[in-house]
Structures are given as structure tokens and as C-alpha cells.
Amino acid sequence: MTHTPGPWIYDDKYVQVLDDDDNEIYIAGICGPFTDWVRANAALIAAAPDLLDAAEAGLDALLVDGVHGGADSEPECPQCAAIVTLLTAIKKAKGLS
């Protein structure tokens, strides 16, 4: 499963992306009054592709040395905990959890 490539943008009605021909592709509709809370949710949804890219880059950076995240990793190791957190979020974003 893959998502619609970004960048995603939002206004007071939709989270959307523009395709190569500047056609609007709607990702999500925004219902109700456009309060600060709704604006924050729309911004978070619109940031999803960037956040996924950042999570994958962070995971790659943590795994580069081959020390963290393996079967022998220490439970209190902050890098190992970050790897677990990133893997969980990436799986959720990709519909794998």
C-alpha cells in the first residue's frame, strides 16, 4: 500500500494534493467549524508524508552502525527505544499494524 505523494496542503475545507496538471486530489474533508483544534489536525494530516519520510530517515540513521535495535540490544538503550517507536509509527502509517 502506498500513499498519494506529497506535498499535501490544507485549507478550511480539505487536505489535498495537486497532481502534475494542478488538479486537486482530496485526501480528507474538514467538517465543522475551522477551530484551532481542527486547524492543528488538518496541519498534522497534511504533514503526514513529510513525517513518514523523516521517520524512515531517522530509522536508517539509527540502524547505520548495526549496534542498536538487534536481538542483543539493551532494554534501557534510548536509541533502541527510538527504533521501536519509529518502526511502530512507520508500520501504522503504511497500514501494516
N, CA, C and O atoms as a Tinker XYZ file with bonds, in Angstrom:
   388  protein
     1  N      0.849000   -1.165000    0.000000    73     2
     2  CA     0.000000    0.000000    0.000000    64     1     3
     3  C      0.901000    1.236000    0.000000    63     2     4     5
     4  O      1.861000    1.314000    0.766000    81     3
     5  N      0.585000    2.189000   -0.857000    73     3     6
     6  CA     1.333000    3.442000   -0.892000    64     5     7
     7  C      0.355000    4.609000   -0.778000    63     6     8     9
     8  O     -0.830000    4.478000   -1.081000    81     7
     9  N      0.867000    5.726000   -0.344000    73     7    10
    10  CA     0.026000    6.911000   -0.186000    64     9    11
    11  C      0.214000    7.846000   -1.377000    63    10    12    13
    12  O      1.150000    7.698000   -2.162000    81    11
    13  N     -0.683000    8.795000   -1.491000    73    11    14
    14  CA    -0.565000    9.820000   -2.522000    64    13    15
    15  C      0.669000   10.661000   -2.218000    63    14    16    17
    16  O      0.805000   11.169000   -1.105000    81    15
    17  N      1.574000   10.817000   -3.187000    73    15    18
    18  CA     2.786000   11.601000   -2.919000    64    17    19
    19  C      2.449000   13.039000   -2.533000    63    18    20    21
    20  O      1.459000   13.605000   -2.995000    81    19
    21  N      3.288000   13.614000   -1.683000    73    19    22
    22  CA     3.113000   14.999000   -1.260000    64    21    23
    23  C      3.732000   15.955000   -2.242000    63    22    24    25
    24  O      4.193000   15.539000   -3.305000    81    23
    25  N      3.753000   17.214000   -1.915000    73    23    26
    26  CA     3.336000   17.738000   -0.621000    64    25    27
    27  C      1.822000   17.867000   -0.523000    63    26    28    29
    28  O      1.143000   18.214000   -1.490000    81    27
    29  N      1.312000   17.580000    0.668000    73    27    30
    30  CA    -0.096000   17.764000    0.947000    64    29    31
    31  C     -0.288000   19.160000    1.517000    63    30    32    33
    32  O      0.568000   19.668000    2.241000    81    31
    33  N     -1.395000   19.766000    1.193000    73    31    34
    34  CA    -1.716000   21.107000    1.686000    64    33    35
    35  C     -3.120000   21.076000    2.287000    63    34    36    37
    36  O     -3.872000   20.127000    2.064000    81    35
    37  N     -3.468000   22.098000    3.037000    73    35    38
    38  CA    -4.812000   22.150000    3.607000    64    37    39
    39  C     -5.336000   23.578000    3.593000    63    38    40    41
    40  O     -4.582000   24.551000    3.573000    81    39
    41  N     -6.647000   23.658000    3.605000    73    39    42
    42  CA    -7.339000   24.933000    3.794000    64    41    43
    43  C     -8.478000   24.665000    4.772000    63    42    44    45
    44  O     -8.430000   23.683000    5.514000    81    43
    45  N     -9.482000   25.503000    4.787000    73    43    46
    46  CA   -10.553000   25.314000    5.772000    64    45    47
    47  C    -11.582000   24.266000    5.363000    63    46    48    49
    48  O    -12.562000   24.061000    6.080000    81    47
    49  N    -11.382000   23.589000    4.216000    73    47    50
    50  CA   -12.336000   22.583000    3.769000    64    49    51
    51  C    -11.722000   21.213000    3.501000    63    50    52    53
    52  O    -12.376000   20.193000    3.720000    81    51
    53  N    -10.469000   21.173000    3.029000    73    51    54
    54  CA    -9.879000   19.910000    2.604000    64    53    55
    55  C     -8.385000   19.851000    2.910000    63    54    56    57
    56  O     -7.703000   20.871000    3.005000    81    55
    57  N     -7.905000   18.613000    3.060000    73    55    58
    58  CA    -6.484000   18.322000    2.932000    64    57    59
    59  C     -6.366000   17.742000    1.532000    63    58    60    61
    60  O     -7.104000   16.826000    1.168000    81    59
    61  N     -5.448000   18.268000    0.759000    73    59    62
    62  CA    -5.380000   17.876000   -0.648000    64    61    63
    63  C     -3.953000   17.942000   -1.168000    63    62    64    65
    64  O     -3.048000   18.446000   -0.504000    81    63
    65  N     -3.781000   17.425000   -2.362000    73    63    66
    66  CA    -2.515000   17.489000   -3.070000    64    65    67
    67  C     -2.834000   17.894000   -4.503000    63    66    68    69
    68  O     -3.908000   17.578000   -5.015000    81    67
    69  N     -1.933000   18.570000   -5.131000    73    67    70
    70  CA    -2.089000   18.920000   -6.546000    64    69    71
    71  C     -1.263000   17.953000   -7.370000    63    70    72    73
    72  O     -0.088000   17.727000   -7.080000    81    71
    73  N     -1.882000   17.376000   -8.409000    73    71    74
    74  CA    -1.114000   16.475000   -9.271000    64    73    75
    75  C     -0.276000   17.294000  -10.250000    63    74    76    77
    76  O     -0.253000   18.523000  -10.178000    81    75
    77  N      0.401000   16.617000  -11.154000    73    75    78
    78  CA     1.300000   17.296000  -12.095000    64    77    79
    79  C      0.588000   18.297000  -12.994000    63    78    80    81
    80  O      1.216000   19.213000  -13.524000    81    79
    81  N     -0.728000   18.126000  -13.170000    73    79    82
    82  CA    -1.515000   19.042000  -14.000000    64    81    83
    83  C     -2.292000   20.055000  -13.154000    63    82    84    85
    84  O     -3.220000   20.692000  -13.652000    81    83
    85  N     -1.922000   20.205000  -11.883000    73    83    86
    86  CA    -2.574000   21.107000  -10.933000    64    85    87
    87  C     -4.029000   20.748000  -10.655000    63    86    88    89
    88  O     -4.813000   21.610000  -10.258000    81    87
    89  N     -4.399000   19.480000  -10.861000    73    87    90
    90  CA    -5.716000   19.001000  -10.456000    64    89    91
    91  C     -5.689000   18.702000   -8.968000    63    90    92    93
    92  O     -4.703000   18.164000   -8.466000    81    91
    93  N     -6.753000   19.040000   -8.256000    73    91    94
    94  CA    -6.830000   18.787000   -6.826000    64    93    95
    95  C     -7.216000   17.338000   -6.571000    63    94    96    97
    96  O     -8.193000   16.840000   -7.131000    81    95
    97  N     -6.455000   16.673000   -5.734000    73    95    98
    98  CA    -6.769000   15.321000   -5.268000    64    97    99
    99  C     -7.054000   15.453000   -3.784000    63    98   100   101
   100  O     -6.175000   15.836000   -3.011000    81    99
   101  N     -8.275000   15.138000   -3.382000    73    99   102
   102  CA    -8.683000   15.335000   -1.998000    64   101   103
   103  C     -8.246000   14.146000   -1.151000    63   102   104   105
   104  O     -8.510000   12.993000   -1.492000    81   103
   105  N     -7.583000   14.440000   -0.059000    73   103   106
   106  CA    -7.122000   13.428000    0.880000    64   105   107
   107  C     -8.146000   13.261000    2.000000    63   106   108   109
   108  O     -8.482000   12.141000    2.385000    81   107
   109  N     -8.638000   14.384000    2.518000    73   107   110
   110  CA    -9.600000   14.352000    3.622000    64   109   111
   111  C    -10.431000   15.619000    3.605000    63   110   112   113
   112  O     -9.950000   16.690000    3.237000    81   111
   113  N    -11.681000   15.483000    4.007000    73   111   114
   114  CA   -12.547000   16.642000    4.169000    64   113   115
   115  C    -12.503000   17.127000    5.609000    63   114   116   117
   116  O    -12.324000   16.336000    6.535000    81   115
   117  N    -12.666000   18.414000    5.789000    73   115   118
   118  CA   -12.681000   19.008000    7.124000    64   117   119
   119  C    -14.119000   19.387000    7.436000    63   118   120   121
   120  O    -14.736000   20.179000    6.723000    81   119
   121  N    -14.641000   18.815000    8.506000    73   119   122
   122  CA   -16.038000   19.041000    8.870000    64   121   123
   123  C    -16.134000   19.940000   10.091000    63   122   124   125
   124  O    -15.274000   19.915000   10.971000    81   123
   125  N    -17.173000   20.718000   10.127000    73   123   126
   126  CA   -17.422000   21.566000   11.283000    64   125   127
   127  C    -16.670000   22.877000   11.200000    63   126   128   129
   128  O    -16.014000   23.171000   10.200000    81   127
   129  N    -16.771000   23.663000   12.263000    73   127   130
   130  CA   -16.082000   24.959000   12.265000    64   129   131
   131  C    -14.569000   24.762000   12.277000    63   130   132   133
   132  O    -14.059000   23.810000   12.869000    81   131
   133  N    -13.864000   25.669000   11.618000    73   131   134
   134  CA   -12.408000   25.577000   11.482000    64   133   135
   135  C    -11.746000   26.204000   12.709000    63   134   136   137
   136  O    -11.186000   27.299000   12.642000    81   135
   137  N    -11.824000   25.489000   13.821000    73   135   138
   138  CA   -11.263000   25.959000   15.088000    64   137   139
   139  C     -9.750000   25.711000   15.113000    63   138   140   141
   140  O     -9.205000   25.088000   14.202000    81   139
   141  N     -9.088000   26.195000   16.142000    73   139   142
   142  CA    -7.650000   25.940000   16.289000    64   141   143
   143  C     -7.366000   24.447000   16.347000    63   142   144   145
   144  O     -6.376000   23.976000   15.787000    81   143
   145  N     -8.232000   23.707000   17.021000    73   143   146
   146  CA    -8.074000   22.262000   17.145000    64   145   147
   147  C     -8.196000   21.590000   15.769000    63   146   148   149
   148  O     -7.388000   20.727000   15.428000    81   147
   149  N     -9.193000   21.980000   14.991000    73   147   150
   150  CA    -9.381000   21.425000   13.652000    64   149   151
   151  C     -8.213000   21.819000   12.747000    63   150   152   153
   152  O     -7.743000   21.002000   11.955000    81   151
   153  N     -7.744000   23.058000   12.858000    73   151   154
   154  CA    -6.592000   23.515000   12.077000    64   153   155
   155  C     -5.351000   22.671000   12.410000    63   154   156   157
   156  O     -4.604000   22.282000   11.512000    81   155
   157  N     -5.137000   22.395000   13.689000    73   155   158
   158  CA    -3.995000   21.582000   14.107000    64   157   159
   159  C     -4.096000   20.163000   13.543000    63   158   160   161
   160  O     -3.093000   19.592000   13.114000    81   159
   161  N     -5.302000   19.597000   13.542000    73   159   162
   162  CA    -5.493000   18.258000   12.967000    64   161   163
   163  C     -5.233000   18.266000   11.464000    63   162   164   165
   164  O     -4.590000   17.358000   10.939000    81   163
   165  N     -5.730000   19.289000   10.774000    73   163   166
   166  CA    -5.512000   19.392000    9.328000    64   165   167
   167  C     -4.023000   19.536000    9.018000    63   166   168   169
   168  O     -3.521000   18.925000    8.075000    81   167
   169  N     -3.322000   20.339000    9.807000    73   167   170
   170  CA    -1.876000   20.515000    9.599000    64   169   171
   171  C     -1.135000   19.200000    9.822000    63   170   172   173
   172  O     -0.208000   18.879000    9.079000    81   171
   173  N     -1.534000   18.440000   10.836000    73   171   174
   174  CA    -0.901000   17.149000   11.107000    64   173   175
   175  C     -1.136000   16.166000    9.964000    63   174   176   177
   176  O     -0.213000   15.472000    9.537000    81   175
   177  N     -2.361000   16.107000    9.475000    73   175   178
   178  CA    -2.664000   15.224000    8.345000    64   177   179
   179  C     -1.853000   15.643000    7.119000    63   178   180   181
   180  O     -1.282000   14.795000    6.433000    81   179
   181  N     -1.801000   16.940000    6.844000    73   179   182
   182  CA    -1.067000   17.431000    5.679000    64   181   183
   183  C      0.437000   17.151000    5.798000    63   182   184   185
   184  O      1.121000   17.009000    4.785000    81   183
   185  N      0.944000   17.073000    7.012000    73   183   186
   186  CA     2.367000   16.814000    7.230000    64   185   187
   187  C      2.713000   15.324000    7.165000    63   186   188   189
   188  O      3.891000   14.970000    7.204000    81   187
   189  N      1.718000   14.452000    7.067000    73   187   190
   190  CA     1.941000   13.009000    7.142000    64   189   191
   191  C      3.018000   12.488000    6.184000    63   190   192   193
   192  O      3.882000   11.732000    6.629000    81   191
   193  N      3.016000   12.846000    4.899000    73   191   194
   194  CA     4.081000   12.321000    4.029000    64   193   195
   195  C      5.477000   12.762000    4.469000    63   194   196   197
   196  O      6.430000   11.986000    4.396000    81   195
   197  N      5.594000   14.004000    4.925000    73   195   198
   198  CA     6.893000   14.502000    5.397000    64   197   199
   199  C      7.311000   13.793000    6.682000    63   198   200   201
   200  O      8.483000   13.462000    6.860000    81   199
   201  N      6.353000   13.562000    7.573000    73   199   202
   202  CA     6.654000   12.869000    8.819000    64   201   203
   203  C      7.075000   11.424000    8.566000    63   202   204   205
   204  O      7.977000   10.917000    9.233000    81   203
   205  N      6.433000   10.762000    7.614000    73   203   206
   206  CA     6.827000    9.395000    7.264000    64   205   207
   207  C      8.243000    9.387000    6.703000    63   206   208   209
   208  O      9.054000    8.543000    7.084000    81   207
   209  N      8.547000   10.314000    5.805000    73   207   210
   210  CA     9.914000   10.405000    5.265000    64   209   211
   211  C     10.925000   10.632000    6.380000    63   210   212   213
   212  O     11.991000   10.016000    6.385000    81   211
   213  N     10.600000   11.514000    7.329000    73   211   214
   214  CA    11.509000   11.811000    8.432000    64   213   215
   215  C     11.695000   10.583000    9.333000    63   214   216   217
   216  O     12.804000   10.303000    9.788000    81   215
   217  N     10.612000    9.861000    9.584000    73   215   218
   218  CA    10.699000    8.659000   10.418000    64   217   219
   219  C     11.582000    7.609000    9.753000    63   218   220   221
   220  O     12.402000    6.975000   10.415000    81   219
   221  N     11.416000    7.427000    8.454000    73   219   222
   222  CA    12.243000    6.451000    7.739000    64   221   223
   223  C     13.709000    6.873000    7.714000    63   222   224   225
   224  O     14.594000    6.028000    7.851000    81   223
   225  N     13.977000    8.156000    7.543000    73   223   226
   226  CA    15.355000    8.655000    7.556000    64   225   227
   227  C     15.964000    8.502000    8.946000    63   226   228   229
   228  O     17.123000    8.108000    9.076000    81   227
   229  N     15.197000    8.808000    9.975000    73   227   230
   230  CA    15.684000    8.641000   11.341000    64   229   231
   231  C     15.987000    7.192000   11.662000    63   230   232   233
   232  O     16.993000    6.888000   12.303000    81   231
   233  N     15.123000    6.302000   11.219000    73   231   234
   234  CA    15.347000    4.875000   11.427000    64   233   235
   235  C     16.629000    4.431000   10.728000    63   234   236   237
   236  O     17.446000    3.726000   11.318000    81   235
   237  N     16.804000    4.838000    9.483000    73   235   238
   238  CA    18.025000    4.498000    8.746000    64   237   239
   239  C     19.269000    4.998000    9.474000    63   238   240   241
   240  O     20.272000    4.290000    9.560000    81   239
   241  N     19.200000    6.223000    9.998000    73   239   242
   242  CA    20.347000    6.797000   10.707000    64   241   243
   243  C     20.665000    6.004000   11.972000    63   242   244   245
   244  O     21.834000    5.803000   12.301000    81   243
   245  N     19.634000    5.553000   12.679000    73   243   246
   246  CA    19.860000    4.786000   13.907000    64   245   247
   247  C     20.387000    3.383000   13.629000    63   246   248   249
   248  O     21.107000    2.811000   14.446000    81   247
   249  N     20.028000    2.836000   12.483000    73   247   250
   250  CA    20.440000    1.467000   12.159000    64   249   251
   251  C     21.787000    1.387000   11.450000    63   250   252   253
   252  O     22.313000    0.291000   11.255000    81   251
   253  N     22.352000    2.520000   11.063000    73   251   254
   254  CA    23.550000    2.530000   10.230000    64   253   255
   255  C     24.740000    1.845000   10.892000    63   254   256   257
   256  O     25.552000    1.231000   10.201000    81   255
   257  N     24.863000    1.937000   12.209000    73   255   258
   258  CA    26.030000    1.343000   12.860000    64   257   259
   259  C     25.856000   -0.147000   13.153000    63   258   260   261
   260  O     26.823000   -0.820000   13.511000    81   259
   261  N     24.640000   -0.668000   13.007000    73   259   262
   262  CA    24.396000   -2.087000   13.236000    64   261   263
   263  C     24.427000   -2.490000   14.708000    63   262   264   265
   264  O     24.328000   -3.677000   15.020000    81   263
   265  N     24.563000   -1.530000   15.612000    73   263   266
   266  CA    24.649000   -1.829000   17.039000    64   265   267
   267  C     23.278000   -1.831000   17.695000    63   266   268   269
   268  O     22.984000   -2.683000   18.533000    81   267
   269  N     22.449000   -0.885000   17.315000    73   267   270
   270  CA    21.168000   -0.686000   18.001000    64   269   271
   271  C     20.040000   -1.418000   17.283000    63   270   272   273
   272  O     20.024000   -1.548000   16.059000    81   271
   273  N     19.105000   -1.887000   18.092000    73   271   274
   274  CA    17.897000   -2.479000   17.543000    64   273   275
   275  C     17.957000   -3.960000   17.278000    63   274   276   277
   276  O     16.968000   -4.547000   16.839000    81   275
   277  N     19.093000   -4.580000   17.534000    73   275   278
   278  CA    19.222000   -6.012000   17.302000    64   277   279
   279  C     18.737000   -6.831000   18.483000    63   278   280   281
   280  O     18.244000   -6.289000   19.472000    81   279
   281  N     18.884000   -8.143000   18.369000    73   279   282
   282  CA    18.424000   -9.045000   19.423000    64   281   283
   283  C     19.186000   -8.837000   20.726000    63   282   284   285
   284  O     18.658000   -9.131000   21.799000    81   283
   285  N     20.408000   -8.339000   20.653000    73   283   286
   286  CA    21.234000   -8.140000   21.845000    64   285   287
   287  C     21.124000   -6.727000   22.411000    63   286   288   289
   288  O     21.898000   -6.370000   23.299000    81   287
   289  N     20.202000   -5.924000   21.932000    73   287   290
   290  CA    20.113000   -4.537000   22.378000    64   289   291
   291  C     19.624000   -4.464000   23.827000    63   290   292   293
   292  O     18.860000   -5.309000   24.294000    81   291
   293  N     20.088000   -3.438000   24.504000    73   291   294
   294  CA    19.738000   -3.212000   25.909000    64   293   295
   295  C     18.337000   -2.609000   26.004000    63   294   296   297
   296  O     18.015000   -1.694000   25.245000    81   295
   297  N     17.501000   -3.098000   26.915000    73   295   298
   298  CA    16.140000   -2.557000   27.035000    64   297   299
   299  C     16.093000   -1.081000   27.397000    63   298   300   301
   300  O     15.159000   -0.381000   27.008000    81   299
   301  N     17.096000   -0.591000   28.145000    73   299   302
   302  CA    17.091000    0.810000   28.543000    64   301   303
   303  C     17.845000    1.713000   27.571000    63   302   304   305
   304  O     18.028000    2.899000   27.844000    81   303
   305  N     18.276000    1.172000   26.460000    73   303   306
   306  CA    19.008000    1.950000   25.451000    64   305   307
   307  C     18.053000    2.921000   24.749000    63   306   308   309
   308  O     17.085000    2.475000   24.133000    81   307
   309  N     18.299000    4.246000   24.824000    73   307   310
   310  CA    17.379000    5.197000   24.193000    64   309   311
   311  C     17.327000    5.071000   22.676000    63   310   312   313
   312  O     16.275000    5.289000   22.074000    81   311
   313  N     18.440000    4.725000   22.057000    73   311   314
   314  CA    18.433000    4.549000   20.603000    64   313   315
   315  C     17.572000    3.348000   20.207000    63   314   316   317
   316  O     16.836000    3.400000   19.222000    81   315
   317  N     17.672000    2.263000   20.986000    73   315   318
   318  CA    16.854000    1.081000   20.698000    64   317   319
   319  C     15.372000    1.369000   20.896000    63   318   320   321
   320  O     14.532000    0.905000   20.126000    81   319
   321  N     15.061000    2.138000   21.933000    73   319   322
   322  CA    13.664000    2.528000   22.171000    64   321   323
   323  C     13.156000    3.392000   21.022000    63   322   324   325
   324  O     12.011000    3.249000   20.596000    81   323
   325  N     14.004000    4.291000   20.520000    73   323   326
   326  CA    13.610000    5.132000   19.381000    64   325   327
   327  C     13.363000    4.280000   18.144000    63   326   328   329
   328  O     12.441000    4.556000   17.377000    81   327
   329  N     14.176000    3.251000   17.943000    73   327   330
   330  CA    13.989000    2.355000   16.793000    64   329   331
   331  C     12.633000    1.669000   16.872000    63   330   332   333
   332  O     11.910000    1.601000   15.879000    81   331
   333  N     12.289000    1.163000   18.047000    73   331   334
   334  CA    10.989000    0.505000   18.227000    64   333   335
   335  C      9.853000    1.486000   17.964000    63   334   336   337
   336  O      8.884000    1.143000   17.288000    81   335
   337  N      9.962000    2.700000   18.491000    73   335   338
   338  CA     8.936000    3.722000   18.296000    64   337   339
   339  C      8.789000    4.071000   16.818000    63   338   340   341
   340  O      7.674000    4.155000   16.303000    81   339
   341  N      9.924000    4.274000   16.133000    73   339   342
   342  CA     9.880000    4.602000   14.708000    64   341   343
   343  C      9.296000    3.453000   13.895000    63   342   344   345
   344  O      8.464000    3.684000   13.017000    81   343
   345  N      9.711000    2.229000   14.167000    73   343   346
   346  CA     9.169000    1.076000   13.437000    64   345   347
   347  C      7.661000    0.962000   13.623000    63   346   348   349
   348  O      6.935000    0.680000   12.670000    81   347
   349  N      7.192000    1.178000   14.839000    73   347   350
   350  CA     5.760000    1.110000   15.126000    64   349   351
   351  C      4.997000    2.177000   14.349000    63   350   352   353
   352  O      3.956000    1.896000   13.755000    81   351
   353  N      5.522000    3.412000   14.356000    73   351   354
   354  CA     4.857000    4.506000   13.645000    64   353   355
   355  C      4.877000    4.278000   12.134000    63   354   356   357
   356  O      3.881000    4.544000   11.462000    81   355
   357  N      5.984000    3.794000   11.594000    73   355   358
   358  CA     6.098000    3.539000   10.159000    64   357   359
   359  C      5.110000    2.450000    9.737000    63   358   360   361
   360  O      4.425000    2.582000    8.722000    81   359
   361  N      5.043000    1.389000   10.514000    73   359   362
   362  CA     4.085000    0.312000   10.206000    64   361   363
   363  C      2.643000    0.838000   10.231000    63   362   364   365
   364  O      1.838000    0.500000    9.364000    81   363
   365  N      2.329000    1.666000   11.234000    73   363   366
   366  CA     0.984000    2.228000   11.326000    64   365   367
   367  C      0.692000    3.112000   10.109000    63   366   368   369
   368  O     -0.393000    3.040000    9.532000    81   367
   369  N      1.654000    3.938000    9.725000    73   367   370
   370  CA     1.466000    4.827000    8.575000    64   369   371
   371  C      1.295000    4.062000    7.272000    63   370   372   373
   372  O      0.625000    4.532000    6.352000    81   371
   373  N      1.898000    2.888000    7.193000    73   371   374
   374  CA     1.816000    2.081000    5.969000    64   373   375
   375  C      0.711000    1.044000    6.025000    63   374   376   377
   376  O      0.588000    0.218000    5.121000    81   375
   377  N     -0.103000    1.079000    7.090000    73   375   378
   378  CA    -1.222000    0.147000    7.207000    64   377   379
   379  C     -0.787000   -1.284000    7.495000    63   378   380   381
   380  O     -1.484000   -2.230000    7.127000    81   379
   381  N      0.359000   -1.449000    8.149000    73   379   382
   382  CA     0.900000   -2.783000    8.424000    64   381   383
   383  C      0.717000   -3.219000    9.865000    63   382   384   385
   384  O      1.193000   -4.285000   10.255000    81   383
   385  N      0.040000   -2.415000   10.656000    73   383   386
   386  CA    -0.145000   -2.818000   12.066000    64   385   387
   387  C     -1.619000   -2.891000   12.404000    63   386   388
   388  O     -1.977000   -3.211000   13.537000    81   387
